[in-house]
Short mmCIF file of C-alpha atoms in Angstrom, two decimals:
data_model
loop_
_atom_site.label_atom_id
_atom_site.label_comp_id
_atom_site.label_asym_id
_atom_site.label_seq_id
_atom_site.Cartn_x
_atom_site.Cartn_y
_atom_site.Cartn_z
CA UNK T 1 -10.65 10.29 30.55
CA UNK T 2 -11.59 12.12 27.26
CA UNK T 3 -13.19 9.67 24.95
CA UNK T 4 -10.74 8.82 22.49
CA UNK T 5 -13.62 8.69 19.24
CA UNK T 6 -14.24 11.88 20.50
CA UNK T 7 -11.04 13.61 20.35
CA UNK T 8 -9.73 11.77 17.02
CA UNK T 9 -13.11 13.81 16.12
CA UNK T 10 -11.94 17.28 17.19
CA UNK T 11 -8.50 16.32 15.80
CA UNK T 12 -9.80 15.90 12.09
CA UNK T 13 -12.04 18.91 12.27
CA UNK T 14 -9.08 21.17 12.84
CA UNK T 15 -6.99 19.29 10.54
CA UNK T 16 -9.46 19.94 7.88
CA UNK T 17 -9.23 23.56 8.55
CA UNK T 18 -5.56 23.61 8.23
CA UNK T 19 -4.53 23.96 12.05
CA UNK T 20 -3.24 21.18 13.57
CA UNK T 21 -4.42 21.02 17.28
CA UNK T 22 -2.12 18.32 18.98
CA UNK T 23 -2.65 17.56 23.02
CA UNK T 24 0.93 17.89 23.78
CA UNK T 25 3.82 19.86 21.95
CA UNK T 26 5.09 17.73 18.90
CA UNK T 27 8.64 18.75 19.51
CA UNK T 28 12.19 16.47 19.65
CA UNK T 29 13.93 16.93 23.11
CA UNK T 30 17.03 18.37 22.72
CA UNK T 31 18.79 15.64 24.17
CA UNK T 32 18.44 13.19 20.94
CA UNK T 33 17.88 16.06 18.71
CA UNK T 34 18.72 15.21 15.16
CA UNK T 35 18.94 17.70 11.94
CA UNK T 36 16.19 16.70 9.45
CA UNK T 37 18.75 17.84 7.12
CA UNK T 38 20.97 14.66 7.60
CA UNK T 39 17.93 12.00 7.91
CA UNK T 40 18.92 10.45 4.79
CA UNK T 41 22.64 10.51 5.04
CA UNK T 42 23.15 7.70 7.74
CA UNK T 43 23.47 9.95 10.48
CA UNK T 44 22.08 8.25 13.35
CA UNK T 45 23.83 5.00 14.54
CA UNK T 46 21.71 1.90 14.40
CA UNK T 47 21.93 0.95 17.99
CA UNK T 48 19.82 3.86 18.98
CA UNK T 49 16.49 1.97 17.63
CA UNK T 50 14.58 -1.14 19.73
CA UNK T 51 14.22 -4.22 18.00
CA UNK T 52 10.55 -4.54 17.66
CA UNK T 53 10.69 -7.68 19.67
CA UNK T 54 11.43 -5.92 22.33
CA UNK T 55 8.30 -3.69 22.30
CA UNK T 56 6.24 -6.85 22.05
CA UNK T 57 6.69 -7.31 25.80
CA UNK T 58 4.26 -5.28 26.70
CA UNK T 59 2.66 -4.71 23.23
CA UNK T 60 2.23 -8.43 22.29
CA UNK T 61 -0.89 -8.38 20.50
CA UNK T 62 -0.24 -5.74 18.21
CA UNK T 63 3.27 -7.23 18.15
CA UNK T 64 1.44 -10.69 16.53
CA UNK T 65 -0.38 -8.49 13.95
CA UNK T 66 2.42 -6.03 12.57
CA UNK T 67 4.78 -9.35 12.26
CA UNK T 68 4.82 -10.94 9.14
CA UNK T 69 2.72 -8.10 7.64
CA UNK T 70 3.67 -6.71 4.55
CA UNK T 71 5.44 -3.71 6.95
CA UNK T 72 7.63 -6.65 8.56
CA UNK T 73 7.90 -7.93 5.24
CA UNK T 74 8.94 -4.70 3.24
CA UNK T 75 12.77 -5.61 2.91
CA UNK T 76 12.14 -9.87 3.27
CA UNK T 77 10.00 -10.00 0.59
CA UNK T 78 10.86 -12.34 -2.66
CA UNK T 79 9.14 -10.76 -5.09
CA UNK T 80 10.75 -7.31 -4.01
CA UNK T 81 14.48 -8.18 -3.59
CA UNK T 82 14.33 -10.25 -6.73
CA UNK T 83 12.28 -7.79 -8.85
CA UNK T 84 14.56 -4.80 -7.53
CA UNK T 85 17.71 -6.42 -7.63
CA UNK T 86 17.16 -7.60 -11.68
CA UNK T 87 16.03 -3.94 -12.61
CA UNK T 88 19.29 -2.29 -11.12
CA UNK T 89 21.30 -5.00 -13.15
CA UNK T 90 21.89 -3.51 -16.54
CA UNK T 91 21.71 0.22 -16.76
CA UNK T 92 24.27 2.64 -17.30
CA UNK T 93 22.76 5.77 -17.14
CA UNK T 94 23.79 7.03 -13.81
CA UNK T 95 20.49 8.46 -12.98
CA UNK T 96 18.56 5.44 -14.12
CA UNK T 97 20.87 3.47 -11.50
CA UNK T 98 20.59 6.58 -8.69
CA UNK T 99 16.15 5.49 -9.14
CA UNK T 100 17.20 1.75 -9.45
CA UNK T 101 19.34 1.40 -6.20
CA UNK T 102 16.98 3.98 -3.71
CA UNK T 103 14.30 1.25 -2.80
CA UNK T 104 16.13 0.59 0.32
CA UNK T 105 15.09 4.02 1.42
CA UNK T 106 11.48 2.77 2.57
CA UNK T 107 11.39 -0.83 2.14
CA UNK T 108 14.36 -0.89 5.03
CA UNK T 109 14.34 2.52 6.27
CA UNK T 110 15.99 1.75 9.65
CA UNK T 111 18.93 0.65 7.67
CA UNK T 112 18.50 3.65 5.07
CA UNK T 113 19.22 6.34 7.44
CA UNK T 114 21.76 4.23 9.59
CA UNK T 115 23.65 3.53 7.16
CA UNK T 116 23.55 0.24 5.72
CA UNK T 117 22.34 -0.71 3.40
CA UNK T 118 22.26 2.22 1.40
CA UNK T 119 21.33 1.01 -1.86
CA UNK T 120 20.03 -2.13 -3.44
CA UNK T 121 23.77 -3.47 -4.75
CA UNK T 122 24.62 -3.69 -1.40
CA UNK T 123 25.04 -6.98 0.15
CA UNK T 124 21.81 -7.52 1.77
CA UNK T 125 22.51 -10.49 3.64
CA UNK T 126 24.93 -8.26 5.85
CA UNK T 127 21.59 -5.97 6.83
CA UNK T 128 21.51 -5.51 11.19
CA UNK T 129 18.18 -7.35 12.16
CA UNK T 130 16.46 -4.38 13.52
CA UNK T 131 16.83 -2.54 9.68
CA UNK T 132 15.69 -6.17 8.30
CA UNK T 133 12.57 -5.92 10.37
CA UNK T 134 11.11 -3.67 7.35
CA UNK T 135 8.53 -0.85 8.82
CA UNK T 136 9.56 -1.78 12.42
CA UNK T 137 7.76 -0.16 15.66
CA UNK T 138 10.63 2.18 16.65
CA UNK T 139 10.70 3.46 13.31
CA UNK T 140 7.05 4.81 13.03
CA UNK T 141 7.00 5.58 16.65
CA UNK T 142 9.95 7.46 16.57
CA UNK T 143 8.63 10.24 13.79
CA UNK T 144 7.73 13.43 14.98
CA UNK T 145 7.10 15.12 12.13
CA UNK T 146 7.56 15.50 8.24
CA UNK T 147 10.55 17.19 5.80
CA UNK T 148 8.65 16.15 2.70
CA UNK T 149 5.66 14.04 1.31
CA UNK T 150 7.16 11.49 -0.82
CA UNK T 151 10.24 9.29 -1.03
CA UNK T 152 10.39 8.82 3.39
CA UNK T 153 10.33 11.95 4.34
CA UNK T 154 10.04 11.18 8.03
CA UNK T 155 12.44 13.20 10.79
CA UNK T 156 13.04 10.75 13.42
CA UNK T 157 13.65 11.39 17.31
CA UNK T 158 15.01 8.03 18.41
CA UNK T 159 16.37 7.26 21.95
CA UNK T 160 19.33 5.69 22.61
CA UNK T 161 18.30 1.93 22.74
CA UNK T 162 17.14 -0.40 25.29
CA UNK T 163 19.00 1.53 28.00
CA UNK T 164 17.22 5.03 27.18
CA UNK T 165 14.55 4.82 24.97
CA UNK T 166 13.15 8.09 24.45
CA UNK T 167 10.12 9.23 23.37
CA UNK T 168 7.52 7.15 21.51
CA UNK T 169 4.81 9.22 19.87
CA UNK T 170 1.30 7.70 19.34
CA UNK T 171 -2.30 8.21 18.79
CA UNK T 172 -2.87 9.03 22.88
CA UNK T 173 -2.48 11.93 24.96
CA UNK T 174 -2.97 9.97 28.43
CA UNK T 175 -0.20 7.08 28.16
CA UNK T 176 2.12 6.87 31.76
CA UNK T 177 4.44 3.69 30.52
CA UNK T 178 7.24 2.90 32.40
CA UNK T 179 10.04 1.75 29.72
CA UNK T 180 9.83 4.46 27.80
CA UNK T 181 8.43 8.36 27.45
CA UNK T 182 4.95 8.76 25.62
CA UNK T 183 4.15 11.88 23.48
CA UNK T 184 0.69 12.36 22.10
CA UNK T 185 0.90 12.49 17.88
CA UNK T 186 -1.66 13.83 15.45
CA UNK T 187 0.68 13.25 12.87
CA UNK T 188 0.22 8.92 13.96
CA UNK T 189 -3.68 9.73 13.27
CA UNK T 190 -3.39 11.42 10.02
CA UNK T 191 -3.08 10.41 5.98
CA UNK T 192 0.34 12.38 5.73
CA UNK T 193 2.56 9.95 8.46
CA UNK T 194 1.36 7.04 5.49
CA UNK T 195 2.22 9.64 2.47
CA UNK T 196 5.56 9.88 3.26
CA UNK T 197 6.66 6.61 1.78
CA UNK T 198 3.09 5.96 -0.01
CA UNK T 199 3.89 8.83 -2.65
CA UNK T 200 7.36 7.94 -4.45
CA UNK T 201 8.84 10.41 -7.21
CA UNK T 202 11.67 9.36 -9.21
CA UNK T 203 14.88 10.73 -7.20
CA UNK T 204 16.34 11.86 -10.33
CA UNK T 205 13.71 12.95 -13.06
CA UNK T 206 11.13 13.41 -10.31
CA UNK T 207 8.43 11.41 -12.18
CA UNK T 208 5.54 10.55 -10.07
CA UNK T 209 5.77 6.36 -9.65
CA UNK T 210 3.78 5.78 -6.90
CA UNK T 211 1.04 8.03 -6.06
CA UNK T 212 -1.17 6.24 -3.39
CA UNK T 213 -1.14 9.38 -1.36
CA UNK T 214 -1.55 12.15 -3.42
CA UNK T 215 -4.95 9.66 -4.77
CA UNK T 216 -6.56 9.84 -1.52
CA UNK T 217 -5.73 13.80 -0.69
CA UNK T 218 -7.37 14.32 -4.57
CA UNK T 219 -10.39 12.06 -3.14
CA UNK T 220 -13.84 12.17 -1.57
CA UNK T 221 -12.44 10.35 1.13
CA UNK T 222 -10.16 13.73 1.99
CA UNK T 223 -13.10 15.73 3.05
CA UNK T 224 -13.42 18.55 4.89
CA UNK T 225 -16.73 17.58 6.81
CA UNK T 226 -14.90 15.31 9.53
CA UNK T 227 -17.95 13.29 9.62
CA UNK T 228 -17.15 12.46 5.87
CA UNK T 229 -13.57 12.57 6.30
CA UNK T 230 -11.84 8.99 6.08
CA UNK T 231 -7.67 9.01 6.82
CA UNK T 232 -6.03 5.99 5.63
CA UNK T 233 -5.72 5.13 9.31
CA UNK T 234 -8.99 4.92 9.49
CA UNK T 235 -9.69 2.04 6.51
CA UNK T 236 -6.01 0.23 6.70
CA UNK T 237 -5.75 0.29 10.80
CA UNK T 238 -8.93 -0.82 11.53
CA UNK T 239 -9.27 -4.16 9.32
CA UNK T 240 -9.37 -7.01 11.38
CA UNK T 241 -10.10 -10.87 10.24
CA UNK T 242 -13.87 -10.76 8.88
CA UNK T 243 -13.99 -7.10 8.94
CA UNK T 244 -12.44 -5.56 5.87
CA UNK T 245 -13.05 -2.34 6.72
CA UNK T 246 -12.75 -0.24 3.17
CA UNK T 247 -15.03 2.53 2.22
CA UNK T 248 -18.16 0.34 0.81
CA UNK T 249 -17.86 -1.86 4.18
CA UNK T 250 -18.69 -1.24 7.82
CA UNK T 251 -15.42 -0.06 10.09
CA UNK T 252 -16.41 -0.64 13.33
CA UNK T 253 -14.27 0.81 16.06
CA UNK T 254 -11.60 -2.24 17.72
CA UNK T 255 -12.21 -2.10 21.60
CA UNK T 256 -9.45 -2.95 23.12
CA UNK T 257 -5.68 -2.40 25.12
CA UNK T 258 -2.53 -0.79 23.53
CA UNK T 259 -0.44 -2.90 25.97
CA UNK T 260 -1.10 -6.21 28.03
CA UNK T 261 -1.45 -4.36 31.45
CA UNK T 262 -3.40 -1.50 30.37
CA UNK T 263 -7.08 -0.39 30.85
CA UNK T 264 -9.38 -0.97 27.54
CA UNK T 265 -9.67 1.80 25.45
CA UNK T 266 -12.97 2.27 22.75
CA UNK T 267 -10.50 1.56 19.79
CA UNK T 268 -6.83 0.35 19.12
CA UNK T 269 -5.66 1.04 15.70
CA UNK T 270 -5.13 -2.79 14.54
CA UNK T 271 -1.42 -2.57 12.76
CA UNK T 272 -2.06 -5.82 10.16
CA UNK T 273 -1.47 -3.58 7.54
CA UNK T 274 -3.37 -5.24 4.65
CA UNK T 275 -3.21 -3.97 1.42
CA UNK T 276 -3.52 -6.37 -1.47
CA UNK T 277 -1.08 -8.64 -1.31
CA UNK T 278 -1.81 -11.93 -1.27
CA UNK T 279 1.14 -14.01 -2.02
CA UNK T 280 4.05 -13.01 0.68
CA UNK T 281 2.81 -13.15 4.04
CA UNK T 282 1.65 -16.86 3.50
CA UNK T 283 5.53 -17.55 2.82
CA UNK T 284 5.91 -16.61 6.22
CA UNK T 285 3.40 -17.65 8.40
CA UNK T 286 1.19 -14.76 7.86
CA UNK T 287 -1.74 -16.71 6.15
CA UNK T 288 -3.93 -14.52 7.79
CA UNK T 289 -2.62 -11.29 6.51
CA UNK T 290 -2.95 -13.06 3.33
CA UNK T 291 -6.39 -13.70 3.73
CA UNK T 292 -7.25 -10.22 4.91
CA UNK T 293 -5.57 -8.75 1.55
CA UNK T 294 -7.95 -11.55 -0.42
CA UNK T 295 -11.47 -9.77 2.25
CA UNK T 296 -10.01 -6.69 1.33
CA UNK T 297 -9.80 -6.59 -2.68
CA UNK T 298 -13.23 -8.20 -2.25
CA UNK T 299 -14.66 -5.26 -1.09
CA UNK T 300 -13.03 -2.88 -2.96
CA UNK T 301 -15.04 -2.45 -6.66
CA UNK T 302 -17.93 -2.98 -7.93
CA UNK T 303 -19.19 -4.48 -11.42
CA UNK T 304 -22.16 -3.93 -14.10
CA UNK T 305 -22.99 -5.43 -17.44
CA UNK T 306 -25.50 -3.48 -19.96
CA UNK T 307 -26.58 -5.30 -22.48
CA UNK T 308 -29.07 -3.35 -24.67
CA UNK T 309 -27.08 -2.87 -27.44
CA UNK T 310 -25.64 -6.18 -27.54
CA UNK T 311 -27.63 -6.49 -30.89
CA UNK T 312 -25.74 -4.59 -32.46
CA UNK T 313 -22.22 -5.86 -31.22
CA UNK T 314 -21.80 -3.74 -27.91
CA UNK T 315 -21.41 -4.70 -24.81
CA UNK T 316 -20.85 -2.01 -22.03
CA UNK T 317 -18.92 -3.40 -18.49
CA UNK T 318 -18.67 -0.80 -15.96
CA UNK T 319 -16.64 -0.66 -13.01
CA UNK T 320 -16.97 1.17 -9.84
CA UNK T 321 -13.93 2.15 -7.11
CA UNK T 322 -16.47 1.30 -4.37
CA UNK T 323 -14.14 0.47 -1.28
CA UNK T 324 -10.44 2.33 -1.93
CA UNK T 325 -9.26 4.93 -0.49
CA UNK T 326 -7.31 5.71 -3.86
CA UNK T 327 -7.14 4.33 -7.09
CA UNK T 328 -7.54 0.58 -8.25
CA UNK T 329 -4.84 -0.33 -8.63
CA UNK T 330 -2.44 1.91 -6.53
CA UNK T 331 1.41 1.66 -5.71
CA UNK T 332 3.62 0.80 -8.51
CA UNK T 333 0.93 1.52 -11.05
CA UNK T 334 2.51 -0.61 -13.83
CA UNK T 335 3.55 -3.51 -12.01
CA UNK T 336 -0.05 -3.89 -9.97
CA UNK T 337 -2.39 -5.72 -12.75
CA UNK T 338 -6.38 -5.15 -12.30
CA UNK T 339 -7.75 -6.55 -15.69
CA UNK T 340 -11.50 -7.37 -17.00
CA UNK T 341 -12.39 -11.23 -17.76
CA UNK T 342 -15.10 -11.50 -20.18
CA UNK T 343 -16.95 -15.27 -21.40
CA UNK T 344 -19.83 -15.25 -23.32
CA UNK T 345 -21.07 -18.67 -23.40
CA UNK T 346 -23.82 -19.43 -25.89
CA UNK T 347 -27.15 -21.21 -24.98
CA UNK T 348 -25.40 -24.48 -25.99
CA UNK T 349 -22.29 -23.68 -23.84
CA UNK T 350 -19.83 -22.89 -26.34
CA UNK T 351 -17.45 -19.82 -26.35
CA UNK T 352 -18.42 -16.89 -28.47
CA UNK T 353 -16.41 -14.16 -27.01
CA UNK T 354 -13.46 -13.97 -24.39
CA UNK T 355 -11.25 -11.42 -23.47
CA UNK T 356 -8.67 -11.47 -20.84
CA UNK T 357 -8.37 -15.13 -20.49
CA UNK T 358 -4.85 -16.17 -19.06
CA UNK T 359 -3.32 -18.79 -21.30
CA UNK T 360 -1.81 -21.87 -19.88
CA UNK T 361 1.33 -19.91 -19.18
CA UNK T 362 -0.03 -17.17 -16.85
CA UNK T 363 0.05 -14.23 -19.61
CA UNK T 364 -2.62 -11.83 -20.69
CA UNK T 365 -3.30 -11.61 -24.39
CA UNK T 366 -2.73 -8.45 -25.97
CA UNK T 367 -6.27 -7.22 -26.18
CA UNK T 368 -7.30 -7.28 -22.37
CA UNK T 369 -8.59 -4.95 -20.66
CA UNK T 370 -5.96 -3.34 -17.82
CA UNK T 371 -6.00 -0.73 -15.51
CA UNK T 372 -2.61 0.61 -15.14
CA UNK T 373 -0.20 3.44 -15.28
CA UNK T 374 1.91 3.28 -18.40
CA UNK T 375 5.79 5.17 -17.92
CA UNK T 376 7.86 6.12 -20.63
CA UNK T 377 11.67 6.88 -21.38
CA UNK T 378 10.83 10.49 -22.21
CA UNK T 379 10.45 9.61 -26.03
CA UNK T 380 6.92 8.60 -26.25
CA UNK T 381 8.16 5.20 -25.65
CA UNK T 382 6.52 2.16 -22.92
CA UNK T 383 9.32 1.17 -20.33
CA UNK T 384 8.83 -1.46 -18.00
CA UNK T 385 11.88 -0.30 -15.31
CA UNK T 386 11.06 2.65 -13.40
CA UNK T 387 14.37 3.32 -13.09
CA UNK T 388 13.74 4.57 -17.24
CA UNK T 389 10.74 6.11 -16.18
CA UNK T 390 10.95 9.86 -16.96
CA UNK T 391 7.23 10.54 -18.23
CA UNK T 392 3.75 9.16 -17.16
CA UNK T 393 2.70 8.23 -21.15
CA UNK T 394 -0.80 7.08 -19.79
CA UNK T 395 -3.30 6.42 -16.56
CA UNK T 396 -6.27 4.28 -17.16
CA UNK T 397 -6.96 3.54 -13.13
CA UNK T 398 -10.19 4.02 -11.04
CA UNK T 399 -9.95 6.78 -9.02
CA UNK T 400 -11.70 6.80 -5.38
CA UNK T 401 -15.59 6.80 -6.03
CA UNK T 402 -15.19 6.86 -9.55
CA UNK T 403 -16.80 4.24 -12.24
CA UNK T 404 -14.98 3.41 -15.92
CA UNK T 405 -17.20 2.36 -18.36
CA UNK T 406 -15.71 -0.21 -21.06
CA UNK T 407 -17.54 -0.67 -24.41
CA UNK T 408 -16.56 -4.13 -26.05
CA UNK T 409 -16.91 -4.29 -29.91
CA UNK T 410 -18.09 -7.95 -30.39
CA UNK T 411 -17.66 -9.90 -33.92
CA UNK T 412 -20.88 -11.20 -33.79
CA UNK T 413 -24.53 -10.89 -31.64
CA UNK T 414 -23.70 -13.88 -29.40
CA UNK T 415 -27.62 -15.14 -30.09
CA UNK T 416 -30.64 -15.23 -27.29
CA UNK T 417 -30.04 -17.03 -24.26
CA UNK T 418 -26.08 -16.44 -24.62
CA UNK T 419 -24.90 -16.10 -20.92
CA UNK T 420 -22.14 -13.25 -20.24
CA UNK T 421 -19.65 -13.64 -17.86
CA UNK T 422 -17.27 -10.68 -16.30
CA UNK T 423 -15.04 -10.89 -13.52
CA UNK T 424 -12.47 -8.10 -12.25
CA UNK T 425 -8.96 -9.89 -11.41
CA UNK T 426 -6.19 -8.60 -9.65
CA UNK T 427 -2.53 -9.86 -9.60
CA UNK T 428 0.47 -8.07 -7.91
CA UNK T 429 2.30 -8.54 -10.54
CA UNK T 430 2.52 -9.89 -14.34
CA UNK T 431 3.73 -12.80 -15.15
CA UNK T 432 5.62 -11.20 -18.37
CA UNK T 433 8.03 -8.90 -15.56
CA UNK T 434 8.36 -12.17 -13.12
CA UNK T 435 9.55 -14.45 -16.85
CA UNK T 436 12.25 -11.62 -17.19
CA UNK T 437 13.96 -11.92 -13.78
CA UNK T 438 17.14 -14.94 -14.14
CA UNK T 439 17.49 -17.63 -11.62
CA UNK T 440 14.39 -19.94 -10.40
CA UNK T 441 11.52 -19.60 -11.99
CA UNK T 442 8.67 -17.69 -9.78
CA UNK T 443 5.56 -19.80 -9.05
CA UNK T 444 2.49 -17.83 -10.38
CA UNK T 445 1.31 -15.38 -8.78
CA UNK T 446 -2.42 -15.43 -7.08
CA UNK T 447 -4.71 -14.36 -8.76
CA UNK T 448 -7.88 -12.80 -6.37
CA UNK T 449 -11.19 -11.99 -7.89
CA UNK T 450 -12.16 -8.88 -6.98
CA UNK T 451 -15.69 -8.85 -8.47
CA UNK T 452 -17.96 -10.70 -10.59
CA UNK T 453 -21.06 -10.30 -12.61
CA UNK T 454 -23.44 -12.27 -14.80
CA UNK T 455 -26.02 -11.37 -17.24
CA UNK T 456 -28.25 -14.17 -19.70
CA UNK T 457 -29.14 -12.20 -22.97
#
């Protein structure tokens, strides 16, 4: 059997050239063809996917690490259905409330292209289990190739349910299962299958709102040199508990078996899918996803404090996007806070400077330091609902393997012996857009520190 490092190898090296070499045709039988044209009109009935309980007979291991992930979680999730059902409340402008009500279409994409639910106002409650499992295994498994790089642009080629399943298309060319058909996929080993719902325009001004794709294609990690080359696949789908895996870290492959009767293989693609969430999968007895997300932001930037010039009332901080594949922070750039803490303590141990302290009710002061993506109504004007969103008004993030250096103007030369403090935080969201949304009161947030740093003067 061809060694599977080996071949992933060969894949990316043709990739890079722009020729995609697959092992078998990437093609949809004609037998469950489907028109990419009507993906995102409901046009294939529900009962055509598997419940992913079903595939964790015989793939119970990766079952256990894809449930209660933030994929399981996509359409369960609090913060989400709360957050996206108070900023579709409100508007009137019918493309504002077009934006508002098309989360559905990736956070429940089963249900998005079955039919139900469509859009956010619907009665969620009502949603089939299978569409409720989020990013389910029949979903992903069931893409054979791509209409468009943003807003779930996945075609489909589902079977017919329990009774016919169809084709599954994965990272192997060797597979002989006996429930269902095997296809190998590049696509499943490439940055592009993640794109599709990773990148997220505006459906009606087309305003870029979540660019976590397009970050890594513009990055170092999108190189043509395979042996430089990183896909998302290949950070993301390899963390494990105690191995972070990001791009400052080791990523050693994950020996193992795709299926509980199978022979091992030198890597399975782990399917925890740990980003940086910290809060949701502990609400569902995914503590260790949470965890991971807490490993992961650990390793993913790096901090330095000069303090030659701190005579004269400067003091540079730097930080360095050491470990993501993308910008810090990446998805909804507005909503994702990644802010500087600065304490200067003098040699008696009282406060001379701070910055970016969180007062006693879990908001910011004005002056901190945040790295975020700023939207605006189109008038030069800050918005907080993307639904408003029709320009990008500013973009302070870390790009991949890029530093930002900060120079703090201090009132006065904290004296000899002063001790400076800095520490970069990270919160999924801010407490100021959580205060807005009616109804019980959210508990604060987590918030992770992603780096620290300290320098006596």
């Amino acid at each position: 059997m061809q060694d599977f490092k080996g071949r992933v190898k060969k894949i990316m090296a043709v990739v890079s050239g722009g020729i995609l070499l697959a092992a078998a045709p990437l093609f949809a039988s004609p037998k469950y063809a489907i028109d990419e044209n009507t993906m995102d009109e409901g046009a294939i009935e529900i009962d055509r996917f598997i419940s992913s309980d079903t595939c964790s007979g015989c793939h119970s291991q990766i079952f256990e690490q894809w449930e209660n992930s933030m994929h399981h979680l996509a359409h369960k999730d609090p913060v989400y259905s709360r957050v996206s059902q108070f900023l579709r409340k409100g508007l009137t402008d019918k493309e504002e409330i077009k934006e508002a009500e098309s989360c559905v279409k990736c956070h429940t994409p089963v249900g998005h292209i079955t039919g139900f639910p469509k859009k956010v106002s619907d009665d969620l409650s009502k949603t089939p289990e299978i569409a409720a499992q989020g990013i389910q295994c029949d979903y992903c498994h069931s893409a054979y190739k791509i209409k468009q790089m943003y807003n779930n642009g996945l075609v489909l080629n589902p079977g017919q349910g329990e009774d016919d399943p169809g084709i599954k298309y994965g990272p192997f060319d060797d597979c002989e299962p006996d429930f269902h058909e095997a296809k190998y996929s590049g696509l499943h080993t490439e940055s592009r299958i993640c794109g599709t719902c990773h990148d997220v325009k505006h459906v009606a001004f087309g305003t870029d709102l979540e660019t976590t794709y397009t970050e890594w294609k513009n990055s170092p990690y999108n190189s043509t040199d395979p042996q430089k080359r990183v896909e998302c696949q290949g950070c993301h789908m390899y963390q494990r508990p105690g191995i972070p895996a990001t791009g400052s870290t080791p990523r050693p492959e994950n020996p193992g078996s795709a299926t509980d009767y199978s022979d091992e293989r030198p890597h399975i693609f782990t399917h925890y899918f740990v980003g940086a969430n910290a809060a949701v999968p502990g609400k569902f007895d995914g503590q260790i996803k949470g965890e991971m997300a807490i490993e992961r932001l650990q390793n993913a930037a790096t901090l330095s404090v000069d303090t030659s010039r701190i005579k004269k009332k400067k003091l540079k901080v730097t930080v360095t996007n050491s470990g993501a594949g993308h910008s810090i922070p990446t998805g909804v750039g507005d909503l994702r806070q990644v802010w500087l803490e600065i304490t200067i303590l003098n040699k008696a141990g009282k406060t001379r400077f701070q910055t970016g302290v969180l007062d006693d009710k879990h908001l910011l002061p004005k002056d901190a330091l945040i790295f975020q993506t700023v939207f605006g109504d189109g008038k030069g004007n800050p918005v907080i609902n993307l639904a408003k969103a029709r320009q990008v008004l500013s973009d302070n993030r870390i790009k991949a393997k890029q530093s930002v250096t900060q120079t703090i103007k201090l009132p006065t030369f904290p004296g000899k012996g002063s001790t400076v403090t800095v520490r970069l935080l990270y919160r999924s969201m801010p407490q100021k857009v959580l205060n807005l949304i009616p109804g019980k009161p959210f508990e604060p947030l987590p918030v992770v520190e992603m780096a620290k740093v300290q320098k006596k003067i």
